[in-house]
Tab-separated table of C-alpha atoms in Angstrom:
chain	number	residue	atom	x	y	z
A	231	UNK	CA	217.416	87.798	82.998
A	232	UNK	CA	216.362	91.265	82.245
A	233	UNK	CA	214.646	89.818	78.668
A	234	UNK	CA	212.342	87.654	81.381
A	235	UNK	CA	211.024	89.824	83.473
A	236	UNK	CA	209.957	91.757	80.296
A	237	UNK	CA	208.443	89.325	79.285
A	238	UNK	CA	206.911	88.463	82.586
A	239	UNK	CA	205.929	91.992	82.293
A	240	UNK	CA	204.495	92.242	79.429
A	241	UNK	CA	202.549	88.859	79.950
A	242	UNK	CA	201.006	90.021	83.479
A	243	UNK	CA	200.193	93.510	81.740
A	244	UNK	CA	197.916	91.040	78.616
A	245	UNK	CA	196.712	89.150	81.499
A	246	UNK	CA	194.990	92.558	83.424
A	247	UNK	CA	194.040	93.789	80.255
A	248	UNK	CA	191.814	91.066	79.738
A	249	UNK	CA	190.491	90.840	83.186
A	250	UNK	CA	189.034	94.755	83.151
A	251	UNK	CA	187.384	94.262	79.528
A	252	UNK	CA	185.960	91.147	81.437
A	253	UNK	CA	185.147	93.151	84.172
A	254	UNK	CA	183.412	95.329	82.080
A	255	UNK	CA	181.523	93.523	80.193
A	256	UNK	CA	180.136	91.889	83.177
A	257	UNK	CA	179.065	95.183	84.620
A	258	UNK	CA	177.189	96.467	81.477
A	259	UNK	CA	175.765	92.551	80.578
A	260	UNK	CA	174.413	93.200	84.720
A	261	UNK	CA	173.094	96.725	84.034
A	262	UNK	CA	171.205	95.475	80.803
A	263	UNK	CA	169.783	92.907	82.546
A	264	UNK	CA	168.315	95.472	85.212
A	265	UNK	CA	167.097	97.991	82.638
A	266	UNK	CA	165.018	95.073	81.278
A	267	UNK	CA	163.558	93.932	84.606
A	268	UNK	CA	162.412	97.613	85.028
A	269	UNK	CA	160.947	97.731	81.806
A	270	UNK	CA	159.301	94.786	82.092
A	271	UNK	CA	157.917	96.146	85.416
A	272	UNK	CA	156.499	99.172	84.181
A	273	UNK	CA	155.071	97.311	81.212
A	274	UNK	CA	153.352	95.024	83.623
A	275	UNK	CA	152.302	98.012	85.986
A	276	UNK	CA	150.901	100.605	83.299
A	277	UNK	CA	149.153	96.893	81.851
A	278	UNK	CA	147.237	96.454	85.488
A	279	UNK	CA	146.759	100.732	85.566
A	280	UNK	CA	144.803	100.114	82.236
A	281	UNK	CA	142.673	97.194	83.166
A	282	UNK	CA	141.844	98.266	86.502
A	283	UNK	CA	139.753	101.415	85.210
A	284	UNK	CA	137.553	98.473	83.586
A	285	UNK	CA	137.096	96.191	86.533
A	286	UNK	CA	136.089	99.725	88.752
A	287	UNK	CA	134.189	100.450	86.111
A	288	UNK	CA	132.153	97.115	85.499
A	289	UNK	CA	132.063	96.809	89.405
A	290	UNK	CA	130.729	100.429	90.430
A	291	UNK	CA	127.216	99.468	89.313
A	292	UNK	CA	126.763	96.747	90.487
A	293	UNK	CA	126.295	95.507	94.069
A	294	UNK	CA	126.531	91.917	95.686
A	295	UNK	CA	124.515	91.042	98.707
A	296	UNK	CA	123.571	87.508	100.036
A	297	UNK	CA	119.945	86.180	101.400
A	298	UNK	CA	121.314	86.821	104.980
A	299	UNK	CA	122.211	90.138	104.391
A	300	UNK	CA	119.003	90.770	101.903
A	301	UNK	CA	116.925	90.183	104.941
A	302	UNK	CA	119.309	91.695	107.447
A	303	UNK	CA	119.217	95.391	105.516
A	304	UNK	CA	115.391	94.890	104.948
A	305	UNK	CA	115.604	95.303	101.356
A	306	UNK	CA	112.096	95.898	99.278
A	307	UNK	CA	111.290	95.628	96.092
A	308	UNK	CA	108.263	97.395	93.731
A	309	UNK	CA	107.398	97.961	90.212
A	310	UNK	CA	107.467	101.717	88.142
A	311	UNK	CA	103.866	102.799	88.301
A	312	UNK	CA	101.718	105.133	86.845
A	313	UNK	CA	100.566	108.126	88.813
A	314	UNK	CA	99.259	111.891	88.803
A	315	UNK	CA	102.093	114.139	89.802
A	316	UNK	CA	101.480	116.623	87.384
A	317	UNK	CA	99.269	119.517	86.514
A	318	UNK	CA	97.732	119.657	90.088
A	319	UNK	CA	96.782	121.565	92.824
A	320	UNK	CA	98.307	121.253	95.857
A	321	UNK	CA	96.020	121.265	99.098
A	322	UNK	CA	96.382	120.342	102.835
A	323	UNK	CA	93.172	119.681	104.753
A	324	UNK	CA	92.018	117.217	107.281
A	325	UNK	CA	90.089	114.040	107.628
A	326	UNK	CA	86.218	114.631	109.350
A	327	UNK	CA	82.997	112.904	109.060
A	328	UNK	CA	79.709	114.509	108.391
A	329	UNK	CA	77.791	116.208	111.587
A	330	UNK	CA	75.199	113.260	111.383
A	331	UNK	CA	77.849	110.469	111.848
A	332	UNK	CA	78.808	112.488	115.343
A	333	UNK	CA	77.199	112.504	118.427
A	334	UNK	CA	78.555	114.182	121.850
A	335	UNK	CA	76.760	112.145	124.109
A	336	UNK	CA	74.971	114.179	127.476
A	337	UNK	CA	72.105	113.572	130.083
A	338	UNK	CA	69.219	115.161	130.569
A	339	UNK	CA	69.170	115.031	134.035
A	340	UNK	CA	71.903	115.137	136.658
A	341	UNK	CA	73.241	112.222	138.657
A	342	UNK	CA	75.719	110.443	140.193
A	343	UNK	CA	77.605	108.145	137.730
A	344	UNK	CA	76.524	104.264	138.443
A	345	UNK	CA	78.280	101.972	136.180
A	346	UNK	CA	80.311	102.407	132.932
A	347	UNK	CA	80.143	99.889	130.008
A	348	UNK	CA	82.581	100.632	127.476
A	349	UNK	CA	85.783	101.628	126.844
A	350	UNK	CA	87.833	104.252	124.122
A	351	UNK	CA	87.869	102.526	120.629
A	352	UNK	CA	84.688	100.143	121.698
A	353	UNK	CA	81.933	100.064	118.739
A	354	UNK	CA	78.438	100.436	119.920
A	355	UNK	CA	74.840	100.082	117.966
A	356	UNK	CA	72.650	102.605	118.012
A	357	UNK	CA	70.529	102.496	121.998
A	358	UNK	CA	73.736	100.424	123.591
A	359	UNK	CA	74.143	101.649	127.056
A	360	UNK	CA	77.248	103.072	128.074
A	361	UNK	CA	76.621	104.026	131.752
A	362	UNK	CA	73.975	104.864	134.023
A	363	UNK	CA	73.944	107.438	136.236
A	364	UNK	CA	71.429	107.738	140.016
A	365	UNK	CA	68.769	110.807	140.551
A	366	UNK	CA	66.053	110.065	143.124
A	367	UNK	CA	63.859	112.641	140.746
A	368	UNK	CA	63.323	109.992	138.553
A	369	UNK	CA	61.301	108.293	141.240
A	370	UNK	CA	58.992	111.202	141.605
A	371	UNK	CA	58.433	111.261	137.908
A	372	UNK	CA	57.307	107.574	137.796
A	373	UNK	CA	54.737	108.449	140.567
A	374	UNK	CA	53.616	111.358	139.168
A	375	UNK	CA	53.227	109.359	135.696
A	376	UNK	CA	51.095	106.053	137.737
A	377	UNK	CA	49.531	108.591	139.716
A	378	UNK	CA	48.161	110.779	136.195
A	379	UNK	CA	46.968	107.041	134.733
A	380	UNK	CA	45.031	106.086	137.849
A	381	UNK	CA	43.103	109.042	137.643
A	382	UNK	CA	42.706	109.106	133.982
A	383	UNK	CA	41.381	105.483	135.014
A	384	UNK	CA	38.604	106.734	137.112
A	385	UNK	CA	37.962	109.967	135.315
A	386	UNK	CA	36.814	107.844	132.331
A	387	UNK	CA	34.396	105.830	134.338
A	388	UNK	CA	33.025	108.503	135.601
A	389	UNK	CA	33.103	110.277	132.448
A	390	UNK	CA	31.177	107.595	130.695
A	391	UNK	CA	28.892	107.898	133.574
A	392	UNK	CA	28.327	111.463	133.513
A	393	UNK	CA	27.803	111.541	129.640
A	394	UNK	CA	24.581	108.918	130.329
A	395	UNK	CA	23.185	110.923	133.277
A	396	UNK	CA	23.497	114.518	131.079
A	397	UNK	CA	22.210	112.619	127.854
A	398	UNK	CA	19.012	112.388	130.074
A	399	UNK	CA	18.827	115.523	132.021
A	400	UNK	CA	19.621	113.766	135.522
A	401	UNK	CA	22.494	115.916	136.238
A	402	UNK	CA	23.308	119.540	135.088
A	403	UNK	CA	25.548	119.531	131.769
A	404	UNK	CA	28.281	121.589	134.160
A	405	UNK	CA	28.936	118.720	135.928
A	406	UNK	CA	29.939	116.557	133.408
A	407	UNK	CA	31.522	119.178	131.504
A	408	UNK	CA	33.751	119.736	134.697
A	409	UNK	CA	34.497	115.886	134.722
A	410	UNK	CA	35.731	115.811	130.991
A	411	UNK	CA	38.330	118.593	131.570
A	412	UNK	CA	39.299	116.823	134.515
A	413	UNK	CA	39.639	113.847	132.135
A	414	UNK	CA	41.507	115.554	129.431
A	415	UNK	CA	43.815	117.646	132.370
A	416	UNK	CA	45.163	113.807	133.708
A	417	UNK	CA	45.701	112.391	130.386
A	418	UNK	CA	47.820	115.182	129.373
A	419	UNK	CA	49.647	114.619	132.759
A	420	UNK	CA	50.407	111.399	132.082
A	421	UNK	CA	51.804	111.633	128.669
A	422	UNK	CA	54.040	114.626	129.860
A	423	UNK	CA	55.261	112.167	132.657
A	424	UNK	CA	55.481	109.231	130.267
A	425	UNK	CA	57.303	111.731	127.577
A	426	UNK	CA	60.033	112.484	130.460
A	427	UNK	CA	60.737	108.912	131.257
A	428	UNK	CA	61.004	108.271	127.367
A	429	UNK	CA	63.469	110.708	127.323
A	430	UNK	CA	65.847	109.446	130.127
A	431	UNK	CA	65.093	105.959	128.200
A	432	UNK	CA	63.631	104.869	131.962
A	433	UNK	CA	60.201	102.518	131.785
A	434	UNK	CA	57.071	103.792	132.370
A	435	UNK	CA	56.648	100.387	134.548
A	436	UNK	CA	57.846	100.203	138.368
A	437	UNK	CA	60.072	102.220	139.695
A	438	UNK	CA	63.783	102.877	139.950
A	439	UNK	CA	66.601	105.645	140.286
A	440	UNK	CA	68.688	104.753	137.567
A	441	UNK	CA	68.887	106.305	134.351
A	442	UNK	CA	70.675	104.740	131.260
A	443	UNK	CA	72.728	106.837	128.676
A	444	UNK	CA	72.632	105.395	125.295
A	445	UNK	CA	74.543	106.250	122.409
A	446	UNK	CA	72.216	107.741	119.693
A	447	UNK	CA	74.093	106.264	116.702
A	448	UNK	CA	76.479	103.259	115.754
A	449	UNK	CA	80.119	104.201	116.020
A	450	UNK	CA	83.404	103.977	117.973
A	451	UNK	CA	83.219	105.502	121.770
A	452	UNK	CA	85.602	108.119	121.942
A	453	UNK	CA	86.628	110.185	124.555
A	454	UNK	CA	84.767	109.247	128.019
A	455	UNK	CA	84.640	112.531	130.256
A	456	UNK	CA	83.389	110.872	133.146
A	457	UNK	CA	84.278	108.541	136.306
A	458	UNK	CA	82.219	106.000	138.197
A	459	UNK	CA	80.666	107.614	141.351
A	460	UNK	CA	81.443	111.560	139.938
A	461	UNK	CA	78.294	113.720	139.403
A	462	UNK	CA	77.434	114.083	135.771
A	463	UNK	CA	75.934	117.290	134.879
A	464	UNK	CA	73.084	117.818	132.409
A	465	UNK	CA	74.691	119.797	129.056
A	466	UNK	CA	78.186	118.607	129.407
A	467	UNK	CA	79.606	115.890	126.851
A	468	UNK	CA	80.180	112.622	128.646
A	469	UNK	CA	80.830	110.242	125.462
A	470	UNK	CA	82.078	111.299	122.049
A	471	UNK	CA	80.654	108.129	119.862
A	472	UNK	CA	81.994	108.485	115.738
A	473	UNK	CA	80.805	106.847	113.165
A	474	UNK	CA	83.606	106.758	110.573
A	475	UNK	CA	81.682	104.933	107.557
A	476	UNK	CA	81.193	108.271	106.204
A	477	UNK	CA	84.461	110.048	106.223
A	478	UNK	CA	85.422	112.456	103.981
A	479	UNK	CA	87.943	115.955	103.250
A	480	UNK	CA	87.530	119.099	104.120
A	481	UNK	CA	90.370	120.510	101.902
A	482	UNK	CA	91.818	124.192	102.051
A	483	UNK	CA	92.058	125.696	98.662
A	484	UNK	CA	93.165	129.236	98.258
A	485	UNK	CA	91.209	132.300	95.874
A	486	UNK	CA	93.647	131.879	93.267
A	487	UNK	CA	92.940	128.202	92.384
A	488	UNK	CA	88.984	128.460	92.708
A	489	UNK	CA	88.627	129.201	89.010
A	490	UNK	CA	90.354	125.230	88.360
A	491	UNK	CA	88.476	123.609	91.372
A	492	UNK	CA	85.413	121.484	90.076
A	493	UNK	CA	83.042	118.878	91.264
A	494	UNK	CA	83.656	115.199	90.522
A	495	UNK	CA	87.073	116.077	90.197
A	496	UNK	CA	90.016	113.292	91.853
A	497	UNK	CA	92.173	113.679	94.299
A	498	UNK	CA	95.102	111.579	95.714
A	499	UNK	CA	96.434	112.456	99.529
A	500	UNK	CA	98.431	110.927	101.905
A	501	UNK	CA	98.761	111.232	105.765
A	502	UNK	CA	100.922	113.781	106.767
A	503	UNK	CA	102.699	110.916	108.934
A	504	UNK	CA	102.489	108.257	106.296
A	505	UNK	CA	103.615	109.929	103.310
A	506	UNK	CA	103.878	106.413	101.461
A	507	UNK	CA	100.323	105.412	101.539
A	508	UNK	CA	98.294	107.148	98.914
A	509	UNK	CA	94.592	107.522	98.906
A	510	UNK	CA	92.305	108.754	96.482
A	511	UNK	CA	88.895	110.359	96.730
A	512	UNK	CA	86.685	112.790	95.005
A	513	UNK	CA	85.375	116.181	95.283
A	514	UNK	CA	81.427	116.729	96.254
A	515	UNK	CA	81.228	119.970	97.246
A	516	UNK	CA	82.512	123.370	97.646
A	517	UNK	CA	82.083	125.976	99.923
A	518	UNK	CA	80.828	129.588	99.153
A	519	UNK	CA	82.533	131.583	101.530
A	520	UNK	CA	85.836	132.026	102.979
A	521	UNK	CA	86.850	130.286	106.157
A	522	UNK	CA	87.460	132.542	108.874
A	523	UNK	CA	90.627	135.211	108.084
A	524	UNK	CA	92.512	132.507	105.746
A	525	UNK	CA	91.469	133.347	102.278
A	526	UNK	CA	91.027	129.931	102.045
A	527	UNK	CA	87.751	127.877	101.097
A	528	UNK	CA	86.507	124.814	102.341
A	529	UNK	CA	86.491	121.779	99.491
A	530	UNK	CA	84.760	118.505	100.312
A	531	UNK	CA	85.808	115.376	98.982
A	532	UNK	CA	84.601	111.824	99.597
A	533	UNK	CA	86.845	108.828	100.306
A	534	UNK	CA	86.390	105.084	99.585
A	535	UNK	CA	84.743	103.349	102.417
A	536	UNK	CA	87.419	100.463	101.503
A	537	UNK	CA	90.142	103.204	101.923
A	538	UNK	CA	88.768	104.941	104.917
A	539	UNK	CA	89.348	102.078	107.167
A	540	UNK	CA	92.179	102.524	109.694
A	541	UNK	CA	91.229	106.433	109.079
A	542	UNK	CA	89.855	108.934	112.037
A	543	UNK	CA	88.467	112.571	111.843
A	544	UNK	CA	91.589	114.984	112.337
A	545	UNK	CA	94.033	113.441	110.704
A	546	UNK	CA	96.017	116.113	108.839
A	547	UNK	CA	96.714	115.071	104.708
A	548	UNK	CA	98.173	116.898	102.400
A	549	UNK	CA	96.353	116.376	98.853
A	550	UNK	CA	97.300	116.882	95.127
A	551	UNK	CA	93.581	117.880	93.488
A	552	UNK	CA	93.984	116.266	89.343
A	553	UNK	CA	92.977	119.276	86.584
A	554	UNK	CA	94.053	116.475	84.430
A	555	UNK	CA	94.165	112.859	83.964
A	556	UNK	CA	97.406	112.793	82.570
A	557	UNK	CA	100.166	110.227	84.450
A	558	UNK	CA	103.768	109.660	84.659
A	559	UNK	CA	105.827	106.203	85.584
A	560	UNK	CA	106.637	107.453	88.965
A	561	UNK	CA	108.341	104.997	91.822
A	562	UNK	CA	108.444	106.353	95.908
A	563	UNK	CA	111.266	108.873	96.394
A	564	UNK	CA	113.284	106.806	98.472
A	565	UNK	CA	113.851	104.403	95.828
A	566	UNK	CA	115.717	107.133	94.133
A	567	UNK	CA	118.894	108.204	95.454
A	568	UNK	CA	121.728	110.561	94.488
A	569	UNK	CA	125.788	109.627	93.256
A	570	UNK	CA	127.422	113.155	92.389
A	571	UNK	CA	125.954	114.649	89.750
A	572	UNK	CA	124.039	111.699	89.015
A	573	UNK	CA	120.189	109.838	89.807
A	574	UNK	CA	120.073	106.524	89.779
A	575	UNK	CA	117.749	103.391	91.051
A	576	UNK	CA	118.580	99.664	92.120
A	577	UNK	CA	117.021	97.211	89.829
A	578	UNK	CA	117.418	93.829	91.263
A	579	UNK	CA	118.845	90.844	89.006
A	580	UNK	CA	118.072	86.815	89.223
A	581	UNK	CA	119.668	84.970	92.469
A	582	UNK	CA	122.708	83.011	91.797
A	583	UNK	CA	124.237	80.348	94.058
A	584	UNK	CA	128.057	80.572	94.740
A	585	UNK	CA	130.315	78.592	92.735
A	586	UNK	CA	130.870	74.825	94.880
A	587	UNK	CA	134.966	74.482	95.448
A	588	UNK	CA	136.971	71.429	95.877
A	589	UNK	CA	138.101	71.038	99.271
A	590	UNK	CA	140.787	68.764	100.460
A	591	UNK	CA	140.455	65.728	102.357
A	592	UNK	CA	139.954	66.844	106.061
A	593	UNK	CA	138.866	70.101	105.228
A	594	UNK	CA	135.398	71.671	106.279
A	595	UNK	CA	132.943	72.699	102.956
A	596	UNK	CA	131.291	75.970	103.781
A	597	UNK	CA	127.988	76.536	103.218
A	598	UNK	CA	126.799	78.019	99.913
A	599	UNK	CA	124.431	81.030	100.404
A	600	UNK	CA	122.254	82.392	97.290
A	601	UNK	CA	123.316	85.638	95.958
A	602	UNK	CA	120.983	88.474	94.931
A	603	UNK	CA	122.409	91.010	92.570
A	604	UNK	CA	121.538	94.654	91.857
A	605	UNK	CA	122.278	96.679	89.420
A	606	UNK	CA	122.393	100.534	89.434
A	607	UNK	CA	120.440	102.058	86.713
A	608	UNK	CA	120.360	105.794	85.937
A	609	UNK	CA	117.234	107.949	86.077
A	610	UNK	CA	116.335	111.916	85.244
A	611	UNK	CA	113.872	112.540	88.150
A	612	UNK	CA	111.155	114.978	87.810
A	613	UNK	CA	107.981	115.812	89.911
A	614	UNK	CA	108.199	114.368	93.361
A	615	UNK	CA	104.666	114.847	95.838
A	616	UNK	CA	102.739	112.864	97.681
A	617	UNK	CA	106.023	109.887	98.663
A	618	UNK	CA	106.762	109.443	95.078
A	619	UNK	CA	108.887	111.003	91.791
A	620	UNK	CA	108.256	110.662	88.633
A	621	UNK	CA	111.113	108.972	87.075
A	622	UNK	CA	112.582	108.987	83.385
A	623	UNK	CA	114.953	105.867	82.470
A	624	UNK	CA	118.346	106.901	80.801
A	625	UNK	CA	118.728	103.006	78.964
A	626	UNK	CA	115.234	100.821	78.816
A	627	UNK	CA	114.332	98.437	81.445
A	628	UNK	CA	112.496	95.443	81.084
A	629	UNK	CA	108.550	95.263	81.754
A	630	UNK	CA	107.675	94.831	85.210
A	631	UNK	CA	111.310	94.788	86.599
A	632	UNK	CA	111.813	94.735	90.480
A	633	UNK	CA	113.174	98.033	91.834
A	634	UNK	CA	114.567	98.408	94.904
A	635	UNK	CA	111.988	100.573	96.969
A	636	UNK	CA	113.198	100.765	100.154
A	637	UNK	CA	117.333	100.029	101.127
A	638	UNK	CA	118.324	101.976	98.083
A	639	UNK	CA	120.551	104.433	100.354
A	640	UNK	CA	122.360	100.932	101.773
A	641	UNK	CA	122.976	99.637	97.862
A	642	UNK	CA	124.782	103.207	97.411
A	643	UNK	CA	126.908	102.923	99.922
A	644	UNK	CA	128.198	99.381	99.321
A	645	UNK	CA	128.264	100.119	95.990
A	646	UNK	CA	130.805	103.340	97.098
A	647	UNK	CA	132.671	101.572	99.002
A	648	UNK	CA	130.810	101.643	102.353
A	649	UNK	CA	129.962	97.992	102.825
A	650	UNK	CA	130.564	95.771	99.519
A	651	UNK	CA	129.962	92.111	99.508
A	652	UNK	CA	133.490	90.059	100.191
A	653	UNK	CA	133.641	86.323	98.294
């Protein structure tokens, strides 16, 4: 009995022994198992660290948008052009027309304002009426005037009779000298009186209390200082009429640039309030004295009739004078914008239409929308005046490529982050 139960001993003691190496090797077959999964995570992790760099990287110059939202964000396009932004001087000056092609319009006599004709911004030919005005003196000029021509009527008769009886010593020569200065005293009456009415622009035939005022020169009516049935005084401006087929410069350019200043010489401005629109002209005269207590003197320079249209005298510019002819590719200064440390412009690629998927029967097809695609190129930015920089490309573009000119700040921010284009 006793050699069984060592035995049975023994056996169960073999038995356990086996079951913990089991055990064991279990546990450590399990723990190699998970030391491979986490390996094999890590690999796979530090493998999608690695390629995501390049996908940021290929993505972060480039930007997405589709028709809708090309139209939505209002994007324009343009070409690099070649401008004068260099080696000039700068000016600011105002737009005027020449003292002929200006007219403040006044009476000559008072009266009480009739009828007006025109309105602000209405073009008028030279002897259009714009009002008349009422002045019973007028009256009493046309009677003096028929009154001066009757009698230079009758003093001729009797003139020619006067001559025949002193030609034969019937009548003393006194009286018929007396009769030709009584002849030559109405005829001057009557042209003073006729002169007068010429002068109001009233006929010398019948009579009437109205007097027209006519605008001396073609042009646009501008400011009308009057008010139907308010008394219009003689020497005060009732109609500003301008004709703007003439307008020119009047630039300010200090003492220290005088020496570089030149006729014939170009010039490219732009309204203060349109800095985008550049015009060019050309200098035709310069002052020779200062203006007033500015150290500044006057420069004239002509402007395209073609260009002027649109313009009107006072319009503040600000003008870049050419000493030289030399240009740079240049593109308006909104077209270049800022990332960091960096310059860079939008250069917009061909459309592409979005890839067709098959759909499932039963399910809706959506509607495939052209793409446009832009591309951010970088630029070293130089002179910027009158709306535009001069611009230096870092890689060559192609000839004639479309960059984006206005929405660039929009292409930025999608192309940060701030609004990308979701497939």
């Amino acid at each position: 009995m006793k050699n069984i139960l060592n035995y049975l001993t023994a056996k169960n003691a073999k038995i356990l022994t086996q079951s913990s190496q089991s055990l064991i090797s279990f546990r450590a077959l399990r723990f190699a198992f998970a030391i491979l999964a986490v390996n094999i995570t890590l690999t796979s992790c530090n493998d999608k660290k690695t390629e995501e760099p390049q996908e940021e990287e290929k993505s972060s110059t480039e930007v997405v948008l589709t028709t809708s939202q090309y139209k939505t964000v209002g994007i324009e396009t343009g070409i690099v052009e070649d401008r004068n932004l260099n080696k000039i001087i700068k000016a600011n000056g105002y737009t005027t027309v020449p003292p002929q092609n200006s007219a403040e319009v006044s009476t000559l006599i008072g009266g009480t304002v009739k009828d007006i004709y025109v309105l602000e911004g209405t073009f008028v030919n030279k002897g259009k009426v714009l009002a008349t005005i009422q002045n019973l003196e007028v009256i009493e000029m046309q009677e003096d005037y028929h009154s001066a021509t009757a009698n230079v009527e009758y003093l001729q008769l009797e003139y020619n009779r006067q001559k025949i009886l002193s030609d034969e010593n019937v009548n003393p020569r006194k009286t018929f000298q007396e009769v030709k200065a009584k002849l030559a005293a109405e005829r001057a009456r009557a042209q003073a009186a006729k002169n007068k009415l010429d002068a109001l622009h009233v006929s010398t035939k019948g009579t009437t209390s109205v007097v027209p005022i006519v605008s001396p020169i073609n042009g646009y009516v501008g400011k009308i200082n009057i008010a139907k049935g308010a008394f219009a005084n003689t020497g005060v401006s009732l109609f500003e009429v301008v004709d703007n087929s003439q307008m020119h410069l009047d630039l300010n350019v200090y003492e220290k640039d005088l020496g570089s200043i030149s006729i014939g010489q170009v010039i490219d401005f732009v309204l203060t309030n349109q800095s985008n629109k550049s015009i060019k002209g050309k200098i035709f005269g310069v002052n020779k004295s200062f203006s007033n207590e500015s150290k500044t003197v006057a420069v004239h320079a002509k402007i395209d009739p073609a260009d002027a249209k649109g313009l009107i005298p006072g319009m503040y510019v600000s003008a870049n004078i050419n000493i030289t002819n030399a240009t740079v590719p240049a593109l308006p200064k909104d077209a270049v914008v800022k990332n960091a440390d960096k310059y860079f412009v939008f250069m917009q690629e061909n459309e592409k239409t979005e890839q067709k998927h098959d759909y499932a029967a039963g399910e809706k097809e959506e509607v495939n929308e052209q793409e446009v695609h832009f591309k951010a190129i970088e630029v070293v930015p130089g002179t910027t005046d009158l709306g535009f920089t001069e611009v230096k490309f870092v890689n060559e573009i192609p000839a004639n490529a479309k960059i984006v000119t206005k929405g660039a700040f929009y292409l930025l921010s999608a192309m940060k982050g701030g609004g990308e284009h979701e497939h």
